[in-house]
CSV table of C-alpha atoms in Angstrom, one decimal:
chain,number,residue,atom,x,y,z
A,1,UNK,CA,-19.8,61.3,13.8
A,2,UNK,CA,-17.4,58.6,14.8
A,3,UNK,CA,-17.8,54.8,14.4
A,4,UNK,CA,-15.4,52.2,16.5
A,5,UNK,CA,-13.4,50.3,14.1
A,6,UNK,CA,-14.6,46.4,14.1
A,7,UNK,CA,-13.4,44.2,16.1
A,8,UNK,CA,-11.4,41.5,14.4
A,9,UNK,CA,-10.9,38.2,16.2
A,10,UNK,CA,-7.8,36.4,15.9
A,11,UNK,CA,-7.6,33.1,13.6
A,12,UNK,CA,-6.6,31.5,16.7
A,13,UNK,CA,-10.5,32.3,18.4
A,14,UNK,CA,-12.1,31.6,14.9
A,15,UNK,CA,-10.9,28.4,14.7
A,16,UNK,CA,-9.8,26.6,18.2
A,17,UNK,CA,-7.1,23.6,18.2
A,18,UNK,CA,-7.6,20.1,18.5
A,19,UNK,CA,-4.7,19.2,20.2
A,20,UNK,CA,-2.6,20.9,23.0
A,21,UNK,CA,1.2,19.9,21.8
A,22,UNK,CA,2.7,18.7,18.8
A,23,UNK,CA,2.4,14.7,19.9
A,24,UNK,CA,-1.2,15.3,20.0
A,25,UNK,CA,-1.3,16.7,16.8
A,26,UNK,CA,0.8,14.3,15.1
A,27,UNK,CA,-1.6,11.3,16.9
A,28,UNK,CA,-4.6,13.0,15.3
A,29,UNK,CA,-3.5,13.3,11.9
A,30,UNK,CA,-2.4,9.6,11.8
A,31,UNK,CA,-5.2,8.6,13.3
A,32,UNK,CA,-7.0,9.9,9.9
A,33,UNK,CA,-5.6,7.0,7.5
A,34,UNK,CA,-6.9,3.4,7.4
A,35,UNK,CA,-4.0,1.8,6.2
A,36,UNK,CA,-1.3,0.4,8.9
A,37,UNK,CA,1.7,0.9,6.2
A,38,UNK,CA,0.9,4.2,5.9
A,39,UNK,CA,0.6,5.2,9.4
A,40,UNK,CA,3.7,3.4,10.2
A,41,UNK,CA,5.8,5.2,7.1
A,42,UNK,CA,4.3,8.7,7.9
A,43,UNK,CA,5.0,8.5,11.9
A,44,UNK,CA,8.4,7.7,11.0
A,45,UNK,CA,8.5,10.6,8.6
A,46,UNK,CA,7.5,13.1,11.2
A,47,UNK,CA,9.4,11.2,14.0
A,48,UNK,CA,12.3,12.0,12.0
A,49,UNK,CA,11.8,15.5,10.6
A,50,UNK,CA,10.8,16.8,14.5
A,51,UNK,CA,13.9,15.2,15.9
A,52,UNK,CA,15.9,16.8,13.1
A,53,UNK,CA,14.6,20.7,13.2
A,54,UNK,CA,14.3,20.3,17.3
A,55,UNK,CA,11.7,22.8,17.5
A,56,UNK,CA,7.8,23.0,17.7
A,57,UNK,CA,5.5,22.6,14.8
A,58,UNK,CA,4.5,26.5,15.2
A,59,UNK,CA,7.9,27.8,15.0
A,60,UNK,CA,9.1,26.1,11.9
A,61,UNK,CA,9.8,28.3,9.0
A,62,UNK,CA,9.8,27.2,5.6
A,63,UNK,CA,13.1,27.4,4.7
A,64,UNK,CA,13.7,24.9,6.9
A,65,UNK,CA,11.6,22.5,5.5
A,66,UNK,CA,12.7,22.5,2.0
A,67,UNK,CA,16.5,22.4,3.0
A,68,UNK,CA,15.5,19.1,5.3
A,69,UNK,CA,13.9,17.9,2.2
A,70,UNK,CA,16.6,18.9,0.0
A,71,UNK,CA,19.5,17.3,2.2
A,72,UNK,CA,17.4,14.3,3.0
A,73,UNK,CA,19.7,11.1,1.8
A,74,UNK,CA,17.8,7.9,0.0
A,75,UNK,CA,16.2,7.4,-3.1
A,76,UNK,CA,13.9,9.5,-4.8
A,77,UNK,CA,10.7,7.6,-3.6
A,78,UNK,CA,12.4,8.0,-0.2
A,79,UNK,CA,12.1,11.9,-0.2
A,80,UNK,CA,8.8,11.9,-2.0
A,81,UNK,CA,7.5,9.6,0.9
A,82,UNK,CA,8.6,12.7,3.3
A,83,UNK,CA,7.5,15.2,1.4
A,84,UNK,CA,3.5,13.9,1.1
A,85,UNK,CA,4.3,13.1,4.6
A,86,UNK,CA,5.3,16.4,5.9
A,87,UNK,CA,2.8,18.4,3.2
A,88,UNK,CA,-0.1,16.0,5.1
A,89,UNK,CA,1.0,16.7,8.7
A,90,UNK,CA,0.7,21.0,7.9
A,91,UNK,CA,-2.0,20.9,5.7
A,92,UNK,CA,-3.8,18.9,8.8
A,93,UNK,CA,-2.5,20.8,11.2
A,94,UNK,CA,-3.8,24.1,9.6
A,95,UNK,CA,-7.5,22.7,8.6
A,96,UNK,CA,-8.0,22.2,12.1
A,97,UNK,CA,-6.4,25.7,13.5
A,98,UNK,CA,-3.1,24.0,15.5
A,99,UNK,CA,-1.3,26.2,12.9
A,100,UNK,CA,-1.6,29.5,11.1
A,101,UNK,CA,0.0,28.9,8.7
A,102,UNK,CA,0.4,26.0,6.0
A,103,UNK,CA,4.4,26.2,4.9
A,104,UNK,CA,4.0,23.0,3.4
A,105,UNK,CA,1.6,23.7,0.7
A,106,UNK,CA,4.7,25.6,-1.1
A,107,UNK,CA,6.8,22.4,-1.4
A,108,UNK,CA,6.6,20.5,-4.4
A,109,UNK,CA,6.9,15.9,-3.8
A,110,UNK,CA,9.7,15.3,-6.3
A,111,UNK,CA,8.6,13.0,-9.1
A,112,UNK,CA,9.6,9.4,-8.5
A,113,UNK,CA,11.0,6.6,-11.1
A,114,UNK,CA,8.9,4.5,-12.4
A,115,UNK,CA,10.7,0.8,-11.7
A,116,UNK,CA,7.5,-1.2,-12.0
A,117,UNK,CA,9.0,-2.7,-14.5
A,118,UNK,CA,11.9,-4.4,-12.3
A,119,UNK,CA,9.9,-6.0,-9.9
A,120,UNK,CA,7.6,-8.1,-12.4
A,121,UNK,CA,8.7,-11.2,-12.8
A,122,UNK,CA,8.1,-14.1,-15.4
A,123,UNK,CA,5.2,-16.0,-15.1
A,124,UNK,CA,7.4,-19.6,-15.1
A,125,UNK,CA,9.1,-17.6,-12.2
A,126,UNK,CA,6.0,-17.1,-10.4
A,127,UNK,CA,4.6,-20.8,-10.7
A,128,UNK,CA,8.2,-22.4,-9.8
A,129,UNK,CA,7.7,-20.6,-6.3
A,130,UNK,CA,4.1,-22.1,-5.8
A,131,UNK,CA,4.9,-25.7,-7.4
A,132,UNK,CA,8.1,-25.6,-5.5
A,133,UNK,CA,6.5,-24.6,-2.0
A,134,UNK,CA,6.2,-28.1,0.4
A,135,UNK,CA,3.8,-27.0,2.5
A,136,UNK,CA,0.2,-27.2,2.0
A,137,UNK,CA,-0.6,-24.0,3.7
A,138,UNK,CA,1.8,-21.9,2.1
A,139,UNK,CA,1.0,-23.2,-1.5
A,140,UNK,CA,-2.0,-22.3,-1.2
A,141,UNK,CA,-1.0,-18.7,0.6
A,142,UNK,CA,1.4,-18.2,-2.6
A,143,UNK,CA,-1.5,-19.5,-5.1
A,144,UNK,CA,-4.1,-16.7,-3.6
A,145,UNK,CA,-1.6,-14.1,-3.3
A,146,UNK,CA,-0.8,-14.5,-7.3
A,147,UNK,CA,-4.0,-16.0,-8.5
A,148,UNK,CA,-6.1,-13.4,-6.7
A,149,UNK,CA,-3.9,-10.2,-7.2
A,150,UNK,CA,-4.3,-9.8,-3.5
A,151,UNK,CA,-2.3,-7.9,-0.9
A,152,UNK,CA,-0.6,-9.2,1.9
A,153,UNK,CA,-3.1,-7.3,4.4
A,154,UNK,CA,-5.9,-8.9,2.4
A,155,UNK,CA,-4.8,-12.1,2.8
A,156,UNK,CA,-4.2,-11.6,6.1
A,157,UNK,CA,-8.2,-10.4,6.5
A,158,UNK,CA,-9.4,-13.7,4.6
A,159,UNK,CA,-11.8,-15.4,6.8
A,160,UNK,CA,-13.8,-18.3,5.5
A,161,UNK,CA,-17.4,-16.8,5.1
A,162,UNK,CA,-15.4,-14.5,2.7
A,163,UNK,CA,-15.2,-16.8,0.2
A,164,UNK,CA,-18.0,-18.6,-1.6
A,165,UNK,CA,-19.3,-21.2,-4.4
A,166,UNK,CA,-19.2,-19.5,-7.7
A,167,UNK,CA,-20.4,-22.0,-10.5
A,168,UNK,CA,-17.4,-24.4,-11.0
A,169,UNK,CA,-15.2,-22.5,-8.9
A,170,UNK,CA,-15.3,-19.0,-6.3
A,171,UNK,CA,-15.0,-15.9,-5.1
A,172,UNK,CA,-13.1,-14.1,-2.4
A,173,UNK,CA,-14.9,-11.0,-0.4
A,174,UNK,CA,-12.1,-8.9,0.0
A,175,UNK,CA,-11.7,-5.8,2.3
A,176,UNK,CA,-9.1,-4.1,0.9
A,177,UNK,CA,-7.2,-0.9,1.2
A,178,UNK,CA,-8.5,2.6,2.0
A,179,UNK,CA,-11.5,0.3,3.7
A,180,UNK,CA,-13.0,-0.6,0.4
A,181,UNK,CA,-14.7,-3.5,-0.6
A,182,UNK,CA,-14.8,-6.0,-3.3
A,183,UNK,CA,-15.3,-9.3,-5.1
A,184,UNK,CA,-13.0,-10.9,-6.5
A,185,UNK,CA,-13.6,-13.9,-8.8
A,186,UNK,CA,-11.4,-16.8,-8.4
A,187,UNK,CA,-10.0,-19.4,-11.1
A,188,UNK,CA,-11.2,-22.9,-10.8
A,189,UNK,CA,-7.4,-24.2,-10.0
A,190,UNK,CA,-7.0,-21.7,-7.4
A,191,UNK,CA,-10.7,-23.1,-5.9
A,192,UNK,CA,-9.4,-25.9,-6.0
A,193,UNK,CA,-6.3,-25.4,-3.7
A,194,UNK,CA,-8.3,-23.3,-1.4
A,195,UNK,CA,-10.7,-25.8,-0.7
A,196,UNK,CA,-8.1,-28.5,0.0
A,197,UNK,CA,-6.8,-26.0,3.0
A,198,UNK,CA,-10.0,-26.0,4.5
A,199,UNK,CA,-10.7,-29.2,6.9
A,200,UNK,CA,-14.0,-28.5,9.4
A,201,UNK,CA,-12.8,-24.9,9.6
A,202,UNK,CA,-15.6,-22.4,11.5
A,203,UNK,CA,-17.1,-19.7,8.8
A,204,UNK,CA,-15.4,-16.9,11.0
A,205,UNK,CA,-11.6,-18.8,10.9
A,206,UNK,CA,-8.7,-17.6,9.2
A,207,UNK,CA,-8.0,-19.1,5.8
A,208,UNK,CA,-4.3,-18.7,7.1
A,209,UNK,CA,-3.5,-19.9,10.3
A,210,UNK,CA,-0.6,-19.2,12.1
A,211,UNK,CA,0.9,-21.9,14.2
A,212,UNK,CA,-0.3,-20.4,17.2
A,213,UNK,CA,-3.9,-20.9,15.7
A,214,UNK,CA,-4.3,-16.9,14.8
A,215,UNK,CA,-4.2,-15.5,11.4
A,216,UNK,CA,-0.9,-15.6,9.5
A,217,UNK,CA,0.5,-11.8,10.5
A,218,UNK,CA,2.3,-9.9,7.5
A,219,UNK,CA,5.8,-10.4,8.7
A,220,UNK,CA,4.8,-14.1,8.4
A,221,UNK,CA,3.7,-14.1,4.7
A,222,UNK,CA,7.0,-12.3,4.2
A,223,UNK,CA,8.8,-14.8,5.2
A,224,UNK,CA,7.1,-17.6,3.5
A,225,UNK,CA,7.6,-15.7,0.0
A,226,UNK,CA,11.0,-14.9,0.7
A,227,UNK,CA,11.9,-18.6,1.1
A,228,UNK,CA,9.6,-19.7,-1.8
A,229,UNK,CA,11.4,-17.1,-4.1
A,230,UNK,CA,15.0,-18.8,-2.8
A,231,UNK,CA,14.2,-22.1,-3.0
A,232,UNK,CA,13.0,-20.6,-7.0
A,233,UNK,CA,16.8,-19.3,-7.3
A,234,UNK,CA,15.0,-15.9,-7.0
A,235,UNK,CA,16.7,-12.8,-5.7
A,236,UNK,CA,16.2,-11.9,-2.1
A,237,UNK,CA,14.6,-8.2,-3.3
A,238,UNK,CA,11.5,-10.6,-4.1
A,239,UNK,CA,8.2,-9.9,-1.6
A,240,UNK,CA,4.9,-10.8,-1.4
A,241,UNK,CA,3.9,-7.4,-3.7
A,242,UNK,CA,5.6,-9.0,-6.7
A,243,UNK,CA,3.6,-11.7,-6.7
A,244,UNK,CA,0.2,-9.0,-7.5
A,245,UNK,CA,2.8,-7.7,-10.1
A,246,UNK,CA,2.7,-10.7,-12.0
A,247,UNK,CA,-0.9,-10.8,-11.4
A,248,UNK,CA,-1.8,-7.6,-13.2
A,249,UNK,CA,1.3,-7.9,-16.1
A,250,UNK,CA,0.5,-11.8,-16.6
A,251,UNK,CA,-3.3,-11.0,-16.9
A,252,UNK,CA,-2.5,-8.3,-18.9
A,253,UNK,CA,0.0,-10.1,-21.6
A,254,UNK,CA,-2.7,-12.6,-21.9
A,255,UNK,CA,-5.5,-10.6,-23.0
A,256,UNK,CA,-7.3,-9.3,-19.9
A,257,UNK,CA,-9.0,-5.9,-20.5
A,258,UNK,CA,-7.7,-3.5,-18.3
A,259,UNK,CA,-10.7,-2.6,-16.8
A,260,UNK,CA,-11.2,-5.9,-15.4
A,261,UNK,CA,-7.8,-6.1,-13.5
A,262,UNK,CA,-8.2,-2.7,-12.2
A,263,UNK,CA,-11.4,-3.9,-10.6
A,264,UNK,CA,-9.3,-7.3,-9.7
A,265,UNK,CA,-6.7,-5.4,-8.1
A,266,UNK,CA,-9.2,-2.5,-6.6
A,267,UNK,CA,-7.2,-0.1,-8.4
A,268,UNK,CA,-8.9,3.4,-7.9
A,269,UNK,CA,-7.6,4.4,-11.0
A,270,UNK,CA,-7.8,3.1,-14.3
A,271,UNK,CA,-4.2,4.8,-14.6
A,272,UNK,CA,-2.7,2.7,-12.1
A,273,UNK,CA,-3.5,-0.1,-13.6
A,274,UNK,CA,-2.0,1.4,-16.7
A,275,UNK,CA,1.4,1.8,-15.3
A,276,UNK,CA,1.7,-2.8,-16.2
A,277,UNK,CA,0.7,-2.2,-20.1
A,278,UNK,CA,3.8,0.6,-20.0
A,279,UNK,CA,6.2,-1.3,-17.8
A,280,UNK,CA,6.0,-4.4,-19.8
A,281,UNK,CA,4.9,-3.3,-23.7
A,282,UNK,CA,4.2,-5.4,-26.5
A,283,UNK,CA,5.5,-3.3,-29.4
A,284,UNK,CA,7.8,-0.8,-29.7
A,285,UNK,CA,9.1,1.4,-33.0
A,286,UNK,CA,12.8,0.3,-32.2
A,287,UNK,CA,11.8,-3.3,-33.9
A,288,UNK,CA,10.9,-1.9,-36.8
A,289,UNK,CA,14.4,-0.5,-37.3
A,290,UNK,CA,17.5,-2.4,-38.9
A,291,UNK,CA,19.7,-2.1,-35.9
């Protein structure tokens, strides 16, 4: 007796696409981050690797992937930044059947050098930009960007109901990256410079206005630290990010547990926090030589 052989369905049937054409695809798996940096860095990523191999998603091989990676110019972080990129975009694509198969899950991100350690600055560096800085708003922008450990988008996000009376000085509701959200408590000097900003403000106002009567935009606070660090006789590489640097190394040199500026920073990881004890140490064995 004779049985039919079963009837296997393509993966194509099993698992339907979720976009019709690469652009679609590439729209999709962007749309799946929160953050605006990233989404900007890893549409540039793709934007360059499609324009490169000229061909659809479906018909890369990957071979080619690893010698665009490999022949990719820039600095190490620059090819990692492709690599996760490109490793996203086909792991994404596959998860939600637009591909067969996943060529990128065979390429490896190539580690990245640590440099933490050249973008901290000294801490009399750090207060000669916010003493030197003549305008109000800005001071205070510098003050809460170092004093609070925040980020530039955070900043940005600062409305006035976020921030609140905390015995003799505040705190700051902060919605920070990866949509997470936290409290961070405030010294009573950089209270103090906060609530001088403020003058009949509405709870939902920025804390940064703009001239236009918006909220400061990032480019914006870019510019305000970059002339801040000048007018410090600072080099131009300095940006707003250096100043939550100094934060975490500066907290950390003074006797902050570590657990605490993780949760300051909204670190997800304890280890990340980490990387300021290793970038900056305290002791090392080569002082205890005689050369």
């Amino acid at each position: 007796m004779s049985t039919l052989p079963a009837v296997v369905e393509p993966v194509e049937t099993l698992l339907p696409a979720q976009a019709d054409d690469d652009a679609q695809m590439v729209r999709l798996w962007l749309a799946r981050s929160s953050s605006p940096n990233t989404r900007r860095n890893y549409e540039r990523a793709a934007r360059r690797f499609l324009t490169h191999v000229g061909k659809p998603l479906g018909s890369v091989r990957m071979g080619e992937l690893q010698d665009y990676l490999a022949g990719l110019p820039g600095s190490s972080a620059t090819v990692a930044l492709a690599a996760s990129a490109l490793k996203s975009l086909f792991t994404f694509a596959q998860e939600v059947g637009f591909l067969r198969f996943n060529i990128g899950a065979a390429v490896k991100v190539p580690p990245i050098k640590n440099t933490l350690a050249e973008r901290i600055m000294s801490e009399a560096d750090a207060l000669l930009m916010i003493r030197q800085e003549p305008v109000l708003r800005n001071r205070v922008l510098l003050t809460v960007l170092y004093g609070g450990g925040l980020r530039i988008s955070e900043v940005c996000g600062l409305r006035w109901r976020d921030l609140a009376v905390r015995d003799e000085a505040g705190q700051a509701t902060v919605f920070g990256k990866g949509g997470k959200t936290r409290v961070v408590l405030l010294s009573a000097a950089t209270w103090k410079v906060l609530a001088a900003l403020r003058v009949e403000a509405p709870a939902d106002a920025p804390v940064f206005l703009s001239r236009k009567g918006g909220a400061l935009d990032p480019s914006a606070v870019h510019r305000v630290v970059k002339a801040a660090a000048a007018r410090a006789g600072l080099g131009p590489e300095v940006s707003a990010h250096w100043l939550r640097h100094a934060h975490a190394s500066h907290s950390l040199d003074r006797g902050a547990p570590i657990h605490l500026v993780q949760a300051t920073l909204g670190h997800a990881s304890v280890a990340t926090t980490g990387r300021y004890l290793h970038a900056r140490p305290s002791e090392s064995s080569a002082r205890f030589l005689g050369v």
